PDB file of C-alpha atoms in Angstrom:
ATOM      1  CA  UNK A1421     -24.736  38.250  17.187  1.00  0.00           C
ATOM      2  CA  UNK A1422     -23.731  36.077  14.241  1.00  0.00           C
ATOM      3  CA  UNK A1423     -21.427  33.055  14.415  1.00  0.00           C
ATOM      4  CA  UNK A1424     -19.796  32.266  11.068  1.00  0.00           C
ATOM      5  CA  UNK A1425     -18.138  28.910  10.437  1.00  0.00           C
ATOM      6  CA  UNK A1426     -15.692  28.681   7.539  1.00  0.00           C
ATOM      7  CA  UNK A1427     -12.584  26.923   6.277  1.00  0.00           C
ATOM      8  CA  UNK A1428      -9.174  28.559   6.892  1.00  0.00           C
ATOM      9  CA  UNK A1429      -9.362  30.147   3.411  1.00  0.00           C
ATOM     10  CA  UNK A1430     -12.561  32.192   3.371  1.00  0.00           C
ATOM     11  CA  UNK A1431     -14.147  35.520   2.494  1.00  0.00           C
ATOM     12  CA  UNK A1432     -13.101  38.145   5.006  1.00  0.00           C
ATOM     13  CA  UNK A1433     -15.978  39.456   7.173  1.00  0.00           C
ATOM     14  CA  UNK A1434     -17.787  42.157   5.165  1.00  0.00           C
ATOM     15  CA  UNK A1435     -15.283  41.494   2.373  1.00  0.00           C
ATOM     16  CA  UNK A1436     -17.771  40.907  -0.449  1.00  0.00           C
ATOM     17  CA  UNK A1437     -18.817  43.804  -2.680  1.00  0.00           C
ATOM     18  CA  UNK A1438     -21.306  43.787  -5.569  1.00  0.00           C
ATOM     19  CA  UNK A1439     -21.901  46.811  -7.828  1.00  0.00           C
ATOM     20  CA  UNK A1440     -23.982  47.069 -10.999  1.00  0.00           C
ATOM     21  CA  UNK A1441     -22.914  49.196 -13.947  1.00  0.00           C
ATOM     22  CA  UNK A1442     -24.124  50.039 -17.462  1.00  0.00           C
ATOM     23  CA  UNK A1443     -20.966  50.509 -19.589  1.00  0.00           C
ATOM     24  CA  UNK A1444     -22.869  51.088 -22.845  1.00  0.00           C
ATOM     25  CA  UNK A1445     -24.813  53.992 -21.328  1.00  0.00           C
ATOM     26  CA  UNK A1446     -28.193  52.319 -21.828  1.00  0.00           C
ATOM     27  CA  UNK A1447     -30.109  49.458 -20.239  1.00  0.00           C
ATOM     28  CA  UNK A1448     -29.510  46.868 -22.985  1.00  0.00           C
ATOM     29  CA  UNK A1449     -26.640  45.340 -21.021  1.00  0.00           C
ATOM     30  CA  UNK A1450     -25.312  45.496 -17.483  1.00  0.00           C
ATOM     31  CA  UNK A1451     -22.110  44.432 -15.777  1.00  0.00           C
ATOM     32  CA  UNK A1452     -22.284  42.996 -12.280  1.00  0.00           C
ATOM     33  CA  UNK A1453     -18.913  43.768 -10.708  1.00  0.00           C
ATOM     34  CA  UNK A1454     -18.176  41.355  -7.855  1.00  0.00           C
ATOM     35  CA  UNK A1455     -15.161  41.625  -5.580  1.00  0.00           C
ATOM     36  CA  UNK A1456     -14.202  39.365  -2.674  1.00  0.00           C
ATOM     37  CA  UNK A1457     -11.381  39.776  -0.179  1.00  0.00           C
ATOM     38  CA  UNK A1458     -10.111  36.242   0.468  1.00  0.00           C
ATOM     39  CA  UNK A1459      -8.297  35.608   3.734  1.00  0.00           C
ATOM     40  CA  UNK A1460      -6.008  32.711   4.704  1.00  0.00           C
ATOM     41  CA  UNK A1461      -6.333  32.231   8.439  1.00  0.00           C
ATOM     42  CA  UNK A1462      -4.080  29.146   8.481  1.00  0.00           C
ATOM     43  CA  UNK A1463      -0.403  29.072   9.489  1.00  0.00           C
ATOM     44  CA  UNK A1464       0.681  27.563   6.148  1.00  0.00           C
ATOM     45  CA  UNK A1465       0.373  28.632   2.502  1.00  0.00           C
ATOM     46  CA  UNK A1466      -2.987  27.710   0.998  1.00  0.00           C
ATOM     47  CA  UNK A1467      -4.793  27.678  -2.322  1.00  0.00           C
ATOM     48  CA  UNK A1468      -8.476  27.515  -3.236  1.00  0.00           C
ATOM     49  CA  UNK A1469     -10.779  27.790  -6.260  1.00  0.00           C
ATOM     50  CA  UNK A1470     -12.969  30.900  -6.337  1.00  0.00           C
ATOM     51  CA  UNK A1471     -16.125  31.075  -8.448  1.00  0.00           C
ATOM     52  CA  UNK A1472     -18.742  33.777  -8.986  1.00  0.00           C
ATOM     53  CA  UNK A1473     -22.071  32.571 -10.431  1.00  0.00           C
ATOM     54  CA  UNK A1474     -25.085  34.782 -11.155  1.00  0.00           C
ATOM     55  CA  UNK A1475     -28.612  33.327 -11.274  1.00  0.00           C
ATOM     56  CA  UNK A1476     -31.898  34.959 -12.205  1.00  0.00           C
ATOM     57  CA  UNK A1477     -34.987  34.851  -9.981  1.00  0.00           C
ATOM     58  CA  UNK A1478     -36.058  31.543 -11.542  1.00  0.00           C
ATOM     59  CA  UNK A1479     -32.714  29.900 -10.705  1.00  0.00           C
ATOM     60  CA  UNK A1480     -31.275  29.907 -14.233  1.00  0.00           C
ATOM     61  CA  UNK A1481     -27.529  30.549 -14.514  1.00  0.00           C
ATOM     62  CA  UNK A1482     -26.870  33.855 -16.276  1.00  0.00           C
ATOM     63  CA  UNK A1483     -23.092  34.272 -16.017  1.00  0.00           C
ATOM     64  CA  UNK A1484     -20.087  32.775 -14.224  1.00  0.00           C
ATOM     65  CA  UNK A1485     -16.406  33.413 -13.639  1.00  0.00           C
ATOM     66  CA  UNK A1486     -13.790  30.977 -12.318  1.00  0.00           C
ATOM     67  CA  UNK A1487     -10.364  31.660 -10.862  1.00  0.00           C
ATOM     68  CA  UNK A1488      -7.883  30.006  -8.508  1.00  0.00           C
ATOM     69  CA  UNK A1489      -5.790  31.313  -5.648  1.00  0.00           C
ATOM     70  CA  UNK A1490      -2.544  29.360  -5.989  1.00  0.00           C
ATOM     71  CA  UNK A1491      -0.385  30.385  -3.037  1.00  0.00           C
ATOM     72  CA  UNK A1492      -1.826  32.611  -0.346  1.00  0.00           C
ATOM     73  CA  UNK A1493       0.512  33.112   2.602  1.00  0.00           C
ATOM     74  CA  UNK A1494      -0.479  32.548   6.223  1.00  0.00           C
ATOM     75  CA  UNK A1495      -2.542  35.381   7.722  1.00  0.00           C
ATOM     76  CA  UNK A1496      -2.553  37.086   4.327  1.00  0.00           C
ATOM     77  CA  UNK A1497      -5.445  38.248   2.153  1.00  0.00           C
ATOM     78  CA  UNK A1498      -5.997  38.948  -1.531  1.00  0.00           C
ATOM     79  CA  UNK A1499      -8.785  40.390  -3.663  1.00  0.00           C
ATOM     80  CA  UNK A1500     -10.487  38.325  -6.369  1.00  0.00           C
ATOM     81  CA  UNK A1501     -12.804  40.204  -8.758  1.00  0.00           C
ATOM     82  CA  UNK A1502     -15.063  39.359 -11.682  1.00  0.00           C
ATOM     83  CA  UNK A1503     -17.183  41.236 -14.210  1.00  0.00           C
ATOM     84  CA  UNK A1504     -20.366  39.317 -15.035  1.00  0.00           C
ATOM     85  CA  UNK A1505     -22.170  40.570 -18.142  1.00  0.00           C
ATOM     86  CA  UNK A1506     -25.974  40.421 -18.216  1.00  0.00           C
ATOM     87  CA  UNK A1507     -27.697  41.053 -21.556  1.00  0.00           C
ATOM     88  CA  UNK A1508     -31.155  42.615 -21.388  1.00  0.00           C
ATOM     89  CA  UNK A1509     -31.199  42.676 -17.576  1.00  0.00           C
ATOM     90  CA  UNK A1510     -34.447  42.647 -15.645  1.00  0.00           C
ATOM     91  CA  UNK A1511     -34.064  45.909 -13.737  1.00  0.00           C
ATOM     92  CA  UNK A1512     -34.877  46.357 -10.058  1.00  0.00           C
ATOM     93  CA  UNK A1513     -37.229  49.196  -9.171  1.00  0.00           C
ATOM     94  CA  UNK A1514     -39.652  49.920  -6.304  1.00  0.00           C
ATOM     95  CA  UNK A1515     -42.521  48.994  -8.635  1.00  0.00           C
ATOM     96  CA  UNK A1516     -40.782  45.799  -9.819  1.00  0.00           C
ATOM     97  CA  UNK A1517     -38.231  44.646  -7.203  1.00  0.00           C
ATOM     98  CA  UNK A1518     -36.621  41.893  -9.276  1.00  0.00           C
ATOM     99  CA  UNK A1519     -33.626  40.213  -7.629  1.00  0.00           C
ATOM    100  CA  UNK A1520     -30.828  38.090  -9.015  1.00  0.00           C
ATOM    101  CA  UNK A1521     -28.673  35.853  -6.786  1.00  0.00           C
ATOM    102  CA  UNK A1522     -24.876  35.889  -6.797  1.00  0.00           C
ATOM    103  CA  UNK A1523     -23.186  32.760  -5.456  1.00  0.00           C
ATOM    104  CA  UNK A1524     -19.581  33.259  -4.389  1.00  0.00           C
ATOM    105  CA  UNK A1525     -17.783  29.997  -3.653  1.00  0.00           C
ATOM    106  CA  UNK A1526     -14.358  29.624  -2.050  1.00  0.00           C
ATOM    107  CA  UNK A1527     -13.558  25.943  -2.029  1.00  0.00           C
ATOM    108  CA  UNK A1528     -16.670  24.233  -0.688  1.00  0.00           C
ATOM    109  CA  UNK A1529     -18.016  27.329   1.086  1.00  0.00           C
ATOM    110  CA  UNK A1530     -20.795  29.232  -0.705  1.00  0.00           C
ATOM    111  CA  UNK A1531     -22.059  32.734   0.078  1.00  0.00           C
ATOM    112  CA  UNK A1532     -25.332  33.863  -1.512  1.00  0.00           C
ATOM    113  CA  UNK A1533     -26.037  37.545  -2.157  1.00  0.00           C
ATOM    114  CA  UNK A1534     -29.236  38.906  -3.675  1.00  0.00           C
ATOM    115  CA  UNK A1535     -28.563  41.558  -6.306  1.00  0.00           C
ATOM    116  CA  UNK A1536     -30.821  44.187  -7.821  1.00  0.00           C
ATOM    117  CA  UNK A1537     -29.591  45.564 -11.139  1.00  0.00           C
ATOM    118  CA  UNK A1538     -30.499  49.243 -11.278  1.00  0.00           C
ATOM    119  CA  UNK A1539     -29.148  52.713 -11.968  1.00  0.00           C
ATOM    120  CA  UNK A1540     -29.699  55.469  -9.412  1.00  0.00           C
ATOM    121  CA  UNK A1541     -28.957  59.133 -10.112  1.00  0.00           C
ATOM    122  CA  UNK A1542     -29.376  62.344  -8.125  1.00  0.00           C
ATOM    123  CA  UNK A1543     -29.687  65.624 -10.052  1.00  0.00           C
ATOM    124  CA  UNK A1544     -29.593  69.217  -8.854  1.00  0.00           C
ATOM    125  CA  UNK A1545     -32.732  70.340 -10.677  1.00  0.00           C
ATOM    126  CA  UNK A1546     -34.976  67.281 -10.909  1.00  0.00           C
ATOM    127  CA  UNK A1547     -34.120  65.144  -7.909  1.00  0.00           C
ATOM    128  CA  UNK A1548     -33.748  61.384  -7.929  1.00  0.00           C
ATOM    129  CA  UNK A1549     -33.956  59.009 -10.900  1.00  0.00           C
ATOM    130  CA  UNK A1550     -34.157  55.216 -10.877  1.00  0.00           C
ATOM    131  CA  UNK A1551     -33.440  53.540 -14.228  1.00  0.00           C
ATOM    132  CA  UNK A1552     -33.906  56.853 -16.027  1.00  0.00           C
ATOM    133  CA  UNK A1553     -37.301  57.624 -14.493  1.00  0.00           C
ATOM    134  CA  UNK A1554     -37.889  60.331 -11.894  1.00  0.00           C
ATOM    135  CA  UNK A1555     -38.652  58.929  -8.461  1.00  0.00           C
ATOM    136  CA  UNK A1556     -40.241  60.803  -5.558  1.00  0.00           C
ATOM    137  CA  UNK A1557     -39.164  59.670  -2.116  1.00  0.00           C
ATOM    138  CA  UNK A1558     -42.083  59.196   0.293  1.00  0.00           C
ATOM    139  CA  UNK A1559     -40.384  58.162   3.475  1.00  0.00           C
ATOM    140  CA  UNK A1560     -40.657  57.985   7.216  1.00  0.00           C
ATOM    141  CA  UNK A1561     -38.446  57.355  10.229  1.00  0.00           C
ATOM    142  CA  UNK A1562     -38.660  53.849  11.636  1.00  0.00           C
ATOM    143  CA  UNK A1563     -37.051  52.886  14.932  1.00  0.00           C
ATOM    144  CA  UNK A1564     -35.526  49.432  15.059  1.00  0.00           C
ATOM    145  CA  UNK A1565     -37.487  48.269  18.094  1.00  0.00           C
ATOM    146  CA  UNK A1566     -41.110  47.281  18.549  1.00  0.00           C
ATOM    147  CA  UNK A1567     -43.587  47.109  21.395  1.00  0.00           C
ATOM    148  CA  UNK A1568     -43.470  43.788  23.212  1.00  0.00           C
ATOM    149  CA  UNK A1569     -40.194  42.513  21.725  1.00  0.00           C
ATOM    150  CA  UNK A1570     -37.739  45.390  22.066  1.00  0.00           C
ATOM    151  CA  UNK A1571     -34.941  45.234  19.478  1.00  0.00           C
ATOM    152  CA  UNK A1572     -35.197  41.457  18.961  1.00  0.00           C
ATOM    153  CA  UNK A1573     -37.629  41.693  16.054  1.00  0.00           C
ATOM    154  CA  UNK A1574     -38.573  38.477  14.270  1.00  0.00           C
ATOM    155  CA  UNK A1575     -38.169  38.685  10.474  1.00  0.00           C
ATOM    156  CA  UNK A1576     -41.912  38.222  10.016  1.00  0.00           C
ATOM    157  CA  UNK A1577     -42.583  41.336  12.084  1.00  0.00           C
ATOM    158  CA  UNK A1578     -40.279  43.390   9.853  1.00  0.00           C
ATOM    159  CA  UNK A1579     -42.133  42.085   6.795  1.00  0.00           C
ATOM    160  CA  UNK A1580     -45.450  43.103   8.384  1.00  0.00           C
ATOM    161  CA  UNK A1581     -44.146  46.604   9.128  1.00  0.00           C
ATOM    162  CA  UNK A1582     -42.790  47.187   5.611  1.00  0.00           C
ATOM    163  CA  UNK A1583     -45.946  45.812   3.964  1.00  0.00           C
ATOM    164  CA  UNK A1584     -48.063  48.083   6.182  1.00  0.00           C
ATOM    165  CA  UNK A1585     -45.988  51.137   5.246  1.00  0.00           C
ATOM    166  CA  UNK A1586     -46.369  50.260   1.557  1.00  0.00           C
ATOM    167  CA  UNK A1587     -50.135  50.023   1.986  1.00  0.00           C
ATOM    168  CA  UNK A1588     -50.160  53.645   3.200  1.00  0.00           C
ATOM    169  CA  UNK A1589     -48.071  54.912   0.290  1.00  0.00           C
ATOM    170  CA  UNK A1590     -44.535  54.945   1.704  1.00  0.00           C
ATOM    171  CA  UNK A1591     -41.553  53.781  -0.370  1.00  0.00           C
ATOM    172  CA  UNK A1592     -38.539  54.708   1.810  1.00  0.00           C
ATOM    173  CA  UNK A1593     -37.414  54.035   5.385  1.00  0.00           C
ATOM    174  CA  UNK A1594     -34.894  56.121   7.312  1.00  0.00           C
ATOM    175  CA  UNK A1595     -33.443  53.994  10.096  1.00  0.00           C
ATOM    176  CA  UNK A1596     -33.595  55.799  13.425  1.00  0.00           C
ATOM    177  CA  UNK A1597     -30.922  55.841  14.654  1.00  0.00           C
ATOM    178  CA  UNK A1598     -28.789  52.769  14.084  1.00  0.00           C
ATOM    179  CA  UNK A1599     -27.833  50.571  11.116  1.00  0.00           C
ATOM    180  CA  UNK A1600     -30.548  48.114  10.094  1.00  0.00           C
ATOM    181  CA  UNK A1601     -30.274  44.354  10.413  1.00  0.00           C
ATOM    182  CA  UNK A1602     -29.408  42.285   7.305  1.00  0.00           C
ATOM    183  CA  UNK A1603     -32.853  40.652   7.495  1.00  0.00           C
ATOM    184  CA  UNK A1604     -34.626  44.034   7.421  1.00  0.00           C
ATOM    185  CA  UNK A1605     -32.541  45.177   4.432  1.00  0.00           C
ATOM    186  CA  UNK A1606     -33.276  41.931   2.557  1.00  0.00           C
ATOM    187  CA  UNK A1607     -37.019  42.395   3.123  1.00  0.00           C
ATOM    188  CA  UNK A1608     -36.829  45.977   1.830  1.00  0.00           C
ATOM    189  CA  UNK A1609     -34.939  44.808  -1.281  1.00  0.00           C
ATOM    190  CA  UNK A1610     -37.613  42.177  -1.868  1.00  0.00           C
ATOM    191  CA  UNK A1611     -40.562  44.534  -1.347  1.00  0.00           C
ATOM    192  CA  UNK A1612     -39.149  47.496  -3.290  1.00  0.00           C
ATOM    193  CA  UNK A1613     -38.302  49.862  -0.435  1.00  0.00           C
ATOM    194  CA  UNK A1614     -35.381  52.266  -0.363  1.00  0.00           C
ATOM    195  CA  UNK A1615     -33.443  52.567   2.903  1.00  0.00           C
ATOM    196  CA  UNK A1616     -31.490  55.459   4.385  1.00  0.00           C
ATOM    197  CA  UNK A1617     -29.288  53.305   6.615  1.00  0.00           C
ATOM    198  CA  UNK A1618     -28.252  55.684   9.366  1.00  0.00           C
ATOM    199  CA  UNK A1619     -25.238  55.211  11.615  1.00  0.00           C
ATOM    200  CA  UNK A1620     -25.435  57.920  14.241  1.00  0.00           C
ATOM    201  CA  UNK A1621     -22.638  58.562  16.700  1.00  0.00           C
ATOM    202  CA  UNK A1622     -23.488  61.105  19.365  1.00  0.00           C
ATOM    203  CA  UNK A1623     -20.923  62.511  21.759  1.00  0.00           C
ATOM    204  CA  UNK A1624     -17.866  64.718  22.054  1.00  0.00           C
ATOM    205  CA  UNK A1625     -15.008  62.228  22.044  1.00  0.00           C
ATOM    206  CA  UNK A1626     -12.298  62.342  19.348  1.00  0.00           C
ATOM    207  CA  UNK A1627     -13.672  59.154  17.764  1.00  0.00           C
ATOM    208  CA  UNK A1628     -17.174  60.560  17.475  1.00  0.00           C
ATOM    209  CA  UNK A1629     -16.034  63.945  16.176  1.00  0.00           C
TER     210      UNK A1629
END
C-alpha cells in the first residue's frame, strides 16, 4: 500500500509516461518523450508551472522543458508533454545498464523517474535486438514471495535474488504470476535485467474473460 501526498494540482496516479525514440534512425541522437496527466482536485480553477528536466547518471542536466497550466477547472485534468533531445546518448543495455533521471515538477512537487535510453526490436527470423545487437533471452520464472517473509520482501532481498540469478547466467525474469513491485523493477533496471511483467487473471467471470 502506498500513501501519496500532493497539492490539489498534481500528476494523476500512474499518469506519467516516458518513451525513448530515435527519430534520425541511428543512435547519434535520441528523444525522450515525456507525458504527464495533470489533475486539479480542488473545487476552484487552478494553475501551476510544469517542468521536465533530464539528468545523466552523474547528476548533470541534459535537457529541460518548461510550461504553465493557466486555468485548469475543478476536478478536471489535462496532458502536458515534452520532447527532450539527447545528443550522443549513453544507451541502456543488459551489459551496461546506464540510467538517466527525469524530474517532473508540478508546482513544488517533484517526481523522479529513472530512464534507460534504448531501442528494442523483435524480428520474425532473428529474434530480439537491443540497440541493434541480437540479444538471447535467458530467463526463469520467479515468484514474488520468499521463504520466511512471504510477499513482504525487503528491497535488499530482491537485490540479492537478482544478483544471484545474474551470477548463474540469467538475464530475464518472468513474474509468476502477478505484477512486480516498483522496487523490484527499479532493481532490475539498475542491474540490467529484462522483466516479463505478468498480470494473470484466472477465472470464468465476464471481467476475467
